[in-house]
Coordinates of C-alpha atoms in Angstrom, one line a residue:
M96 CA 121.5 76.9 142.6
D97 CA 118.3 76.2 144.3
P98 CA 117.1 72.6 143.9
T99 CA 113.9 74.1 142.2
T100 CA 116.6 75.7 139.0
L101 CA 118.4 72.7 138.8
L102 CA 116.0 69.8 138.7
I103 CA 114.3 72.1 135.9
T104 CA 118.2 72.3 134.3
G105 CA 118.6 68.6 134.8
A106 CA 115.6 68.1 132.9
A107 CA 116.5 70.3 130.1
I108 CA 119.7 68.4 129.6
G109 CA 118.4 64.8 130.2
F110 CA 115.5 65.4 127.7
T111 CA 117.6 67.7 125.2
P112 CA 119.0 64.6 122.6
F113 CA 114.9 62.6 122.8
V114 CA 113.6 66.1 121.9
A115 CA 117.0 66.5 119.0
L116 CA 115.6 63.3 117.8
A117 CA 112.7 63.9 117.5
L118 CA 112.9 67.0 116.2
W119 CA 115.6 65.2 113.2
H120 CA 112.8 62.9 112.1
L121 CA 110.6 65.7 111.8
I122 CA 113.4 68.0 109.7
P123 CA 112.9 66.1 107.0
N124 CA 108.6 66.3 107.1
I125 CA 108.8 69.6 107.5
I126 CA 111.3 70.1 104.1
F127 CA 108.8 68.2 102.0
W128 CA 106.3 70.0 103.4
F129 CA 107.8 73.4 102.9
I130 CA 108.9 72.1 98.9
G131 CA 105.3 71.3 98.4
M132 CA 103.8 74.3 99.7
V133 CA 106.2 76.4 97.6
A134 CA 105.6 74.2 94.2
S135 CA 101.7 74.2 95.0
N136 CA 101.8 78.4 94.9
V137 CA 103.9 78.2 91.6
G138 CA 101.3 75.8 90.3
L139 CA 98.2 78.0 91.0
Y140 CA 100.6 81.1 90.0
L141 CA 101.2 79.1 86.4
K142 CA 97.5 78.5 85.9
K143 CA 96.3 81.9 86.0
K144 CA 98.9 83.3 83.9
T145 CA 98.2 80.4 81.4
N146 CA 94.6 80.9 81.9
D147 CA 94.1 83.5 78.8
R148 CA 96.1 81.3 76.8
R149 CA 93.7 78.8 77.3
K150 CA 91.3 80.9 76.6
L151 CA 92.7 81.8 73.0
I152 CA 93.0 78.1 72.3
I153 CA 89.3 77.3 72.7
Q154 CA 88.4 80.0 70.6
A155 CA 91.3 79.2 68.4
T156 CA 89.3 75.7 67.8
K157 CA 86.0 77.0 67.5
D158 CA 86.9 78.9 65.0
G159 CA 88.9 76.1 63.1
E160 CA 86.0 74.5 63.5
A161 CA 83.3 77.1 61.9
A162 CA 86.0 77.7 58.7
L163 CA 85.8 73.9 58.0
R164 CA 82.3 73.5 58.5
E165 CA 81.6 76.3 55.6
K166 CA 84.0 74.6 53.7
G167 CA 81.6 70.9 54.5
K168 CA 84.1 68.9 57.0
T169 CA 82.5 67.8 59.7
G170 CA 85.4 66.7 61.8
P171 CA 87.9 64.0 62.7
M172 CA 85.9 61.7 60.9
D173 CA 85.5 62.8 57.8
K174 CA 86.5 61.5 54.7
T175 CA 87.6 64.5 53.5
S176 CA 90.2 65.2 57.0
G177 CA 91.5 61.5 56.5
S178 CA 89.8 59.2 59.2
T179 CA 86.3 57.9 58.7
N180 CA 84.0 56.8 60.8
D181 CA 84.5 53.5 60.2
D182 CA 88.0 54.3 61.3
W183 CA 86.5 55.4 64.7
E184 CA 83.8 52.4 64.7
K185 CA 87.1 50.5 64.6
V186 CA 89.0 52.0 67.2
D187 CA 85.9 52.3 69.8
G188 CA 84.9 49.3 69.6
A189 CA 87.7 47.6 70.6
V190 CA 88.8 49.5 73.4
G191 CA 86.1 48.9 75.6
S192 CA 84.0 49.8 77.8
T193 CA 84.4 52.7 81.1
G194 CA 84.0 51.4 84.3
N195 CA 80.8 51.7 84.4
G196 CA 79.6 49.6 81.5
E197 CA 79.0 52.4 78.4
K198 CA 81.1 53.8 75.9
G199 CA 83.8 56.6 77.0
D200 CA 82.6 60.0 76.8
R201 CA 83.0 61.3 73.5
E202 CA 82.4 64.6 75.1
W203 CA 84.8 65.4 77.1
D204 CA 86.4 68.8 76.1
G205 CA 89.5 69.0 77.4
I206 CA 93.4 69.4 77.1
V207 CA 95.8 66.8 76.3
G208 CA 99.6 68.1 76.2
F209 CA 102.0 65.8 74.5
F210 CA 105.5 66.7 75.3
H211 CA 107.5 66.2 72.8
P212 CA 110.5 68.5 72.1
F213 CA 111.5 67.3 68.8
C214 CA 108.4 66.2 67.3
N215 CA 110.0 67.2 64.1
A216 CA 112.4 64.8 63.3
G217 CA 110.4 62.2 61.2
G218 CA 111.2 58.9 63.5
G219 CA 110.0 56.2 65.4
G220 CA 109.1 57.9 68.3
E221 CA 107.1 60.5 66.6
R222 CA 105.4 57.7 64.9
V223 CA 103.7 57.4 68.1
L224 CA 103.2 60.6 68.9
W225 CA 101.2 61.4 66.1
A226 CA 99.6 57.9 66.2
A227 CA 98.2 58.6 69.8
V228 CA 97.2 62.0 68.5
R229 CA 95.4 60.7 65.7
A230 CA 93.7 57.9 68.1
T231 CA 93.0 60.7 70.8
Q232 CA 91.2 62.7 68.1
C233 CA 89.1 59.6 67.2
R234 CA 88.1 59.1 70.5
W235 CA 87.5 62.6 71.8
P236 CA 86.8 64.6 69.3
K237 CA 86.0 67.6 71.3
A238 CA 89.2 67.3 73.1
I239 CA 92.1 69.8 72.2
I240 CA 95.6 68.4 71.3
V241 CA 98.5 70.8 72.4
V242 CA 101.9 69.7 71.1
Y243 CA 104.9 71.0 73.1
T244 CA 107.5 71.2 70.7
G245 CA 110.9 72.8 70.1
D246 CA 110.6 73.5 66.7
H247 CA 110.5 77.1 65.9
S248 CA 111.0 76.9 62.1
V249 CA 108.2 74.7 61.3
T250 CA 104.6 75.9 60.9
K251 CA 101.3 74.3 61.7
D252 CA 100.6 73.6 59.2
E253 CA 104.0 72.6 57.6
M254 CA 104.2 69.5 60.7
L255 CA 100.7 68.3 59.6
S256 CA 101.8 67.9 55.9
R257 CA 105.0 66.3 57.1
V258 CA 103.1 64.0 59.5
K259 CA 101.1 63.2 56.5
N260 CA 103.6 62.5 53.9
T261 CA 106.0 60.6 56.0
F262 CA 103.7 58.5 58.0
S263 CA 100.8 58.4 56.5
I264 CA 98.6 59.7 59.1
D265 CA 96.3 62.9 58.9
L266 CA 95.2 64.6 61.7
H267 CA 92.5 67.2 62.1
P268 CA 94.0 70.4 62.0
P269 CA 91.3 73.1 64.4
T270 CA 91.9 70.8 67.6
I271 CA 95.7 70.3 67.4
H272 CA 98.2 73.0 68.4
F273 CA 101.8 73.7 68.9
L274 CA 103.6 75.7 71.7
Y275 CA 106.9 76.4 71.2
L276 CA 110.0 76.2 73.7
S277 CA 112.8 78.1 73.9
T278 CA 115.2 76.1 76.2
R279 CA 114.8 73.3 74.1
D280 CA 119.1 72.7 73.6
L281 CA 118.7 71.5 77.5
V282 CA 118.2 68.8 77.2
L283 CA 121.0 67.7 74.0
A284 CA 123.1 65.2 75.1
S285 CA 125.8 68.0 73.2
T286 CA 125.2 70.3 76.3
W287 CA 126.1 68.1 78.8
P288 CA 129.7 66.7 77.9
H289 CA 130.3 65.4 81.3
A290 CA 127.4 63.7 83.4
T291 CA 125.2 63.7 80.8
L292 CA 122.5 61.3 82.4
L293 CA 122.3 64.3 84.8
G294 CA 122.9 67.4 83.1
Q295 CA 119.8 66.3 80.5
S296 CA 117.5 65.4 83.1
L297 CA 118.1 68.8 85.4
G298 CA 117.4 70.2 81.5
S299 CA 114.2 68.1 81.1
L300 CA 112.9 70.2 84.4
R301 CA 114.1 73.9 83.0
V302 CA 112.1 72.4 79.6
G303 CA 108.8 71.3 81.6
L304 CA 109.1 74.6 83.2
D305 CA 109.4 76.5 80.0
A306 CA 106.1 74.0 78.6
F307 CA 104.5 74.9 81.9
S308 CA 104.6 78.4 81.5
L309 CA 103.0 78.1 78.1
L310 CA 99.9 76.2 79.3
V311 CA 98.5 74.1 81.6
P312 CA 96.9 71.2 80.2
D313 CA 94.1 69.0 82.0
I314 CA 96.0 66.0 81.3
F315 CA 99.8 66.1 80.7
V316 CA 101.5 63.1 78.4
D317 CA 105.1 62.3 77.9
T318 CA 106.1 60.8 74.9
M319 CA 110.0 61.7 75.1
G320 CA 111.0 59.8 78.3
Y321 CA 111.7 62.7 80.1
A322 CA 110.5 61.0 83.8
F323 CA 112.0 64.3 85.4
T324 CA 109.4 66.3 83.5
L325 CA 106.3 64.4 84.9
G326 CA 107.7 64.5 88.1
L327 CA 107.7 68.2 87.7
S328 CA 104.1 68.3 86.3
K329 CA 103.0 65.8 89.3
L330 CA 104.6 68.2 92.6
L331 CA 103.1 71.6 90.5
F332 CA 100.0 70.4 89.4
P333 CA 99.3 67.2 91.9
D334 CA 95.5 66.8 90.4
V335 CA 97.0 66.7 86.8
P336 CA 96.5 63.0 85.7
T337 CA 100.0 62.4 84.2
A338 CA 100.9 59.1 81.9
A339 CA 104.6 58.6 80.0
Y340 CA 105.0 56.4 77.2
V341 CA 108.5 55.2 77.4
H342 CA 110.8 53.7 74.6
Y343 CA 113.4 53.4 76.7
P344 CA 114.7 53.4 80.0
T345 CA 117.1 56.3 81.0
I346 CA 119.1 54.1 83.2
S347 CA 118.3 50.4 83.2
T348 CA 119.8 47.3 85.2
D349 CA 121.8 45.6 82.2
M350 CA 123.4 49.3 81.9
L351 CA 124.6 49.1 85.8
D352 CA 125.5 45.1 85.2
S353 CA 127.6 46.2 81.9
L354 CA 129.8 48.6 83.6
D355 CA 131.4 45.2 85.6
P356 CA 134.1 43.6 82.8
K357 CA 133.0 40.5 85.2
S358 CA 129.2 40.3 84.8
A359 CA 127.1 38.3 82.1
V360 CA 126.6 41.5 80.1
G361 CA 129.7 42.5 80.8
N362 CA 130.9 42.7 77.1
Q363 CA 127.8 44.4 75.8
G364 CA 126.9 47.7 75.0
V365 CA 129.1 51.1 74.2
N366 CA 129.7 51.2 78.2
A367 CA 131.2 47.4 78.6
G368 CA 133.3 46.8 81.3
K369 CA 133.7 50.5 82.2
G370 CA 133.0 50.7 85.6
V371 CA 136.7 49.3 86.4
G372 CA 139.5 51.5 88.4
F373 CA 138.8 54.5 90.3
K374 CA 136.8 56.7 87.6
G375 CA 134.9 53.3 86.6
A376 CA 134.1 53.2 90.9
L377 CA 133.0 56.8 90.4
K378 CA 130.6 56.1 87.3
R379 CA 129.0 53.3 89.3
H380 CA 128.5 55.5 92.1
Y381 CA 127.1 57.5 90.0
W382 CA 124.8 56.0 88.2
R383 CA 123.5 54.3 90.4
W384 CA 122.3 57.6 92.8
F385 CA 120.3 58.2 89.5
A386 CA 118.7 55.1 89.5
G387 CA 117.4 55.8 92.7
V388 CA 116.0 59.4 91.9
Y389 CA 114.4 57.7 88.1
S390 CA 113.3 56.0 90.2
R391 CA 111.6 58.5 92.4
M392 CA 110.7 60.4 89.2
G393 CA 108.5 57.8 87.9
A394 CA 106.5 56.7 91.0
S395 CA 105.0 59.4 89.9
V396 CA 103.4 58.9 87.1
D397 CA 99.6 58.0 87.1
V398 CA 99.9 55.6 83.6
V399 CA 102.4 54.1 82.4
M400 CA 102.9 52.7 79.1
T401 CA 106.2 51.3 77.7
N402 CA 106.7 50.1 74.0
S403 CA 108.0 46.0 74.6
T404 CA 108.5 43.3 77.5
W405 CA 112.2 44.3 77.5
T406 CA 111.5 47.9 78.8
Q407 CA 108.1 47.2 81.2
T408 CA 110.6 44.8 82.5
H409 CA 113.3 47.1 83.5
I410 CA 111.0 50.0 84.4
E411 CA 109.2 47.7 86.5
S412 CA 112.4 46.7 87.8
L413 CA 113.3 50.8 89.0
W414 CA 109.9 52.3 89.1
G415 CA 107.5 49.6 90.2
P416 CA 108.5 49.5 93.9
R417 CA 107.8 53.2 94.7
R418 CA 104.8 53.4 92.0
Q419 CA 103.7 50.1 95.3
E420 CA 104.5 52.6 97.7
R421 CA 102.5 55.7 96.4
N422 CA 99.9 53.3 95.9
R423 CA 99.4 53.7 92.3
K424 CA 96.9 51.3 91.2
H425 CA 97.4 51.4 87.0
K426 CA 100.1 48.5 86.1
I427 CA 102.9 49.7 83.9
A428 CA 101.3 48.0 80.5
V429 CA 102.9 47.2 77.1
V430 CA 101.7 49.0 74.1
Y431 CA 104.0 47.9 70.9
P432 CA 104.1 51.0 69.1
P433 CA 102.3 51.0 65.7
C434 CA 104.4 50.1 62.1
A435 CA 104.6 50.6 58.9
V436 CA 103.0 47.0 58.0
S437 CA 100.1 47.4 56.4
D438 CA 101.7 49.7 53.9
I439 CA 104.6 46.8 54.0
E440 CA 102.0 44.3 53.0
E441 CA 100.3 46.4 50.1
A442 CA 104.1 46.9 48.6
I443 CA 105.4 43.8 48.6
E444 CA 103.9 40.0 48.1
V445 CA 104.5 37.2 49.9
S446 CA 103.3 34.3 47.4
P447 CA 105.9 31.3 45.7
K448 CA 105.7 33.5 43.3
S449 CA 107.5 35.9 45.0
E450 CA 109.9 33.4 46.1
E451 CA 111.7 33.1 43.1
E452 CA 112.2 36.6 43.0
R453 CA 113.7 37.4 45.8
E454 CA 117.7 37.4 46.0
R455 CA 120.5 35.8 48.0
C456 CA 121.1 38.7 50.1
I457 CA 120.9 39.7 54.0
I458 CA 119.5 42.8 54.6
Y459 CA 120.6 45.2 58.1
I460 CA 118.2 48.5 58.2
A461 CA 120.1 50.6 60.8
Q462 CA 121.2 53.9 61.4
F463 CA 125.1 54.2 61.6
R464 CA 125.1 54.6 65.4
P465 CA 127.6 52.5 67.8
E466 CA 125.3 50.4 69.8
K467 CA 123.7 49.4 66.1
N468 CA 127.1 47.5 66.3
H469 CA 127.5 46.9 62.1
Q470 CA 131.0 45.5 63.2
L471 CA 129.5 42.5 64.4
I472 CA 127.5 41.7 61.2
L473 CA 130.4 42.0 59.4
N474 CA 132.7 39.9 61.4
S475 CA 129.7 37.1 61.5
F476 CA 129.0 37.8 57.2
A477 CA 132.4 36.9 57.2
E478 CA 132.6 33.7 59.0
F479 CA 129.5 32.5 57.0
V480 CA 131.3 33.4 54.0
R481 CA 134.3 31.4 55.3
S482 CA 132.3 28.9 55.8
G483 CA 132.1 27.9 52.2
S484 CA 129.2 26.4 52.6
E485 CA 126.3 25.8 49.5
A486 CA 124.1 28.2 51.6
S487 CA 126.8 31.3 51.7
K488 CA 127.0 31.2 48.4
D489 CA 126.8 34.1 46.6
V490 CA 125.1 35.8 49.2
K491 CA 125.4 39.5 49.5
L492 CA 124.7 41.7 52.8
V493 CA 122.7 45.2 52.2
L494 CA 123.9 47.6 54.5
L495 CA 120.8 50.3 54.6
G496 CA 120.2 53.4 56.9
S497 CA 120.5 57.5 57.3
V498 CA 124.2 59.0 58.0
R499 CA 123.3 62.1 60.7
D500 CA 126.3 64.0 61.3
D501 CA 130.4 63.6 60.7
H502 CA 130.5 60.7 63.7
D503 CA 128.0 58.6 61.4
A504 CA 130.0 59.0 58.4
R505 CA 133.8 58.1 59.6
R506 CA 131.5 55.3 61.1
V507 CA 130.8 54.4 58.2
Y508 CA 134.3 54.9 56.4
K509 CA 135.5 52.8 59.2
L510 CA 133.3 50.0 57.9
R511 CA 134.5 50.0 54.6
L512 CA 137.8 49.3 56.0
L513 CA 136.6 46.6 57.9
V514 CA 135.0 45.2 54.4
N515 CA 138.5 45.7 52.8
E516 CA 140.4 44.1 56.0
L517 CA 138.6 41.0 55.8
N518 CA 139.3 40.4 52.9
V519 CA 136.4 37.7 52.0
I520 CA 133.8 39.9 52.0
K521 CA 135.2 42.1 49.7
G522 CA 132.5 43.1 46.6
R523 CA 129.9 41.4 48.3
V524 CA 129.2 44.3 51.2
I525 CA 126.5 46.9 49.8
F526 CA 126.8 50.4 51.3
K527 CA 123.0 51.8 51.0
L528 CA 122.6 55.4 53.0
D529 CA 120.1 57.9 53.7
A530 CA 118.3 55.6 51.3
P531 CA 115.0 57.1 50.8
W532 CA 111.7 54.4 51.6
S533 CA 110.7 54.0 48.3
D534 CA 114.7 51.9 48.2
V535 CA 113.6 50.9 51.6
L536 CA 110.6 48.7 50.6
E537 CA 112.5 47.7 47.3
W538 CA 115.1 45.9 49.0
L539 CA 112.7 44.5 51.6
G540 CA 110.8 43.1 48.5
K541 CA 114.0 41.1 47.3
G542 CA 115.8 40.5 50.4
Y543 CA 116.2 37.0 51.5
V544 CA 116.9 37.1 55.3
G545 CA 116.5 40.5 58.1
V546 CA 118.8 40.6 60.5
N547 CA 119.1 43.3 63.8
G548 CA 122.6 43.2 65.5
M549 CA 121.9 45.4 68.6
W550 CA 122.1 44.6 72.0
N551 CA 119.0 45.0 74.0
E552 CA 117.3 46.5 70.6
H553 CA 114.1 48.3 73.5
F554 CA 111.5 46.4 70.7
G555 CA 112.8 46.9 67.2
I556 CA 110.7 48.6 64.3
G557 CA 113.1 47.4 61.9
V558 CA 112.6 43.5 63.0
V559 CA 109.4 44.0 62.2
E560 CA 109.2 46.0 59.0
Y561 CA 111.2 42.6 58.5
Q562 CA 108.6 40.3 59.2
A563 CA 106.1 42.2 57.6
A564 CA 108.2 41.9 54.6
G565 CA 108.3 38.3 54.5
L566 CA 112.1 38.4 55.3
I567 CA 113.5 35.6 57.4
S568 CA 115.1 37.3 60.6
V569 CA 118.0 36.9 62.5
V570 CA 118.4 38.9 65.6
H571 CA 120.3 39.7 68.8
N572 CA 119.3 37.2 71.4
S573 CA 117.8 40.3 73.7
G574 CA 115.5 43.2 73.8
G575 CA 112.8 43.2 72.3
P576 CA 113.5 41.3 68.8
K577 CA 113.8 38.2 71.3
L578 CA 111.3 39.0 73.3
D579 CA 108.4 40.7 71.5
I580 CA 108.8 40.2 67.6
V581 CA 110.8 36.8 66.6
T582 CA 108.7 34.7 68.2
E583 CA 106.9 31.5 67.6
V584 CA 103.9 31.3 65.7
D585 CA 101.2 28.3 65.3
G586 CA 104.0 26.0 66.9
G587 CA 107.0 27.2 64.4
I588 CA 109.8 29.5 64.0
T589 CA 109.7 32.7 62.4
G590 CA 113.2 33.7 62.4
F591 CA 116.9 32.7 64.8
H592 CA 118.2 34.2 67.7
A593 CA 122.2 34.9 67.9
T594 CA 124.3 37.0 70.3
T595 CA 128.3 36.0 69.1
S596 CA 129.2 36.1 65.5
K597 CA 129.7 33.0 65.3
E598 CA 125.8 32.0 65.7
Y599 CA 124.8 35.0 64.1
A600 CA 127.0 32.6 60.8
E601 CA 125.1 30.2 62.3
G602 CA 121.6 31.5 62.1
F603 CA 123.1 33.2 58.4
E604 CA 123.6 29.1 57.4
K605 CA 120.0 27.7 58.6
A606 CA 118.1 30.7 57.5
F607 CA 119.5 30.1 53.5
S608 CA 119.2 26.1 54.1
L609 CA 115.7 25.7 55.0
P610 CA 113.8 23.3 53.2
D611 CA 110.0 25.9 53.3
P612 CA 111.4 29.3 54.1
L613 CA 108.1 30.3 52.2
A614 CA 106.1 29.0 55.3
V615 CA 108.3 30.5 57.5
R616 CA 107.9 33.8 55.7
L617 CA 104.1 33.6 56.0
R618 CA 104.4 33.0 60.1
A619 CA 106.8 36.1 59.6
R620 CA 104.1 38.3 58.3
K621 CA 101.6 36.9 60.2
S622 CA 103.8 37.5 63.3
S623 CA 103.5 41.1 62.0
K624 CA 100.1 42.1 62.7
R625 CA 100.3 42.5 66.3
F626 CA 102.0 45.4 65.4
T627 CA 99.4 47.4 63.0
D628 CA 98.4 50.8 63.8
E629 CA 95.0 49.6 64.8
E630 CA 96.3 47.8 67.4
F631 CA 98.9 50.5 68.6
A632 CA 95.2 53.0 69.0
R633 CA 93.4 49.9 70.9
R634 CA 95.9 49.5 73.4
W635 CA 96.8 53.4 73.6
L636 CA 93.0 54.7 74.3
T637 CA 92.6 51.8 76.8
E638 CA 95.4 53.3 78.9
L639 CA 94.5 56.6 77.9
E640 CA 90.9 56.7 78.9
K641 CA 91.7 55.8 82.8
L642 CA 93.1 59.6 82.6
V643 CA 90.5 61.2 80.8
Q644 CA 87.6 58.9 83.7
T645 CA 89.5 61.3 86.1
R646 CA 88.3 64.5 84.5
L647 CA 84.7 63.7 84.0

């Protein structure tokens, strides 16, 4: 071998490790670039594919407005459509101004897509959705609302009628449209009996692709907590701003800690202490890995809203660091969910007269689900009654809640058995299953104490309803009830916090022994005014305006 060849060969051998190392560091960037290029092309394809449907929706909106004008109705602020000009002035005046010091551009006519596959469920999450839609319609009357739903059996008219009857929310029909998903089953927990968190999240990607195959909106909003769908949106359509309303984190640091029986929360939650042994170790590693992926999805969202301080803290810990890395300029905001405060205030009097009519009973409004911890409340009530104190005499416990399926029915049966086993509370516990709202109002009006037993309740709409009705709350010393709802007002208490059955029994004792219960009830009602529909609309529009401004 001649010297030149030998030199070249030696140099090649010598530099090979360095070249390999350089390429190794470039490989991830090359992969990400390739994925981004493919996703961008898929996004362009979906925009072109759905452009005809966009035109049809815009035309249908114009036709609907024209039909209303012929009937003498003028739009979402008209009295006949259930939302007056006065309503608009309340919302508009409270939100404030845009960055240039002027009112938000009400002429914006883009499409806002709300991703809510179960929009006909009729729960608190759906109340948030429809209150958000109504506020958006009032602020931007020319904007078009599209709701992605899997409720194929429900027509638009039926859906809007249910919204009105269930939540007393009137929507402007011409500017709202429903697009029906065909893959909703993929986000059901029952579809994924194993690795449920991952399965539902991957399923949400497919459902999200289903949604974008129907229409690509100008602003994409998730109101159910499908972070992976928001990540998909940002990957396919980097120019489409996104927003998330998070009711609860899919996974939280408390969930991770609860797996360890030695941790401070190792005896709390449905997975308490399950992180031991080989199977438990696998669960811990799986959850930690999933938390990392979940944080990446959350980092992609432009505007993030949470329903409580507790949720905000956990989302901040999971999403916050990566959001900073990506220079997301908008802070994670707390937007309390709208509660039926006004309806309860109108129906229930809190006064010296009503104080005389209240019965000595404890109210617990909650679905019969495991995490609601009805067993804790029954054991606490038994301990309270067993004390034999003057305050415990003749007190009854009323459990109001819906029964969704056979699992819930069996749970209720076991609770009835527990009442008999505890013996001392036999005849003093009342079960009210699937009670209509009128019955719930009746019990709220005559009840004395409202109780909540769930660990880390993310917000606690039921607790707000207790306060609006003037009940004295005894709630779990965690989550939204502790941090946001049952707090001091005007320097005085509005209720009590507890964790163990002994602490709950002590809370009942204190509540029934107050020298001036009416003063506490009035403070509680004042506290509930922080969670009205109007307050929700103000905060919601403040956040959504940030996205609209990017589309003007």
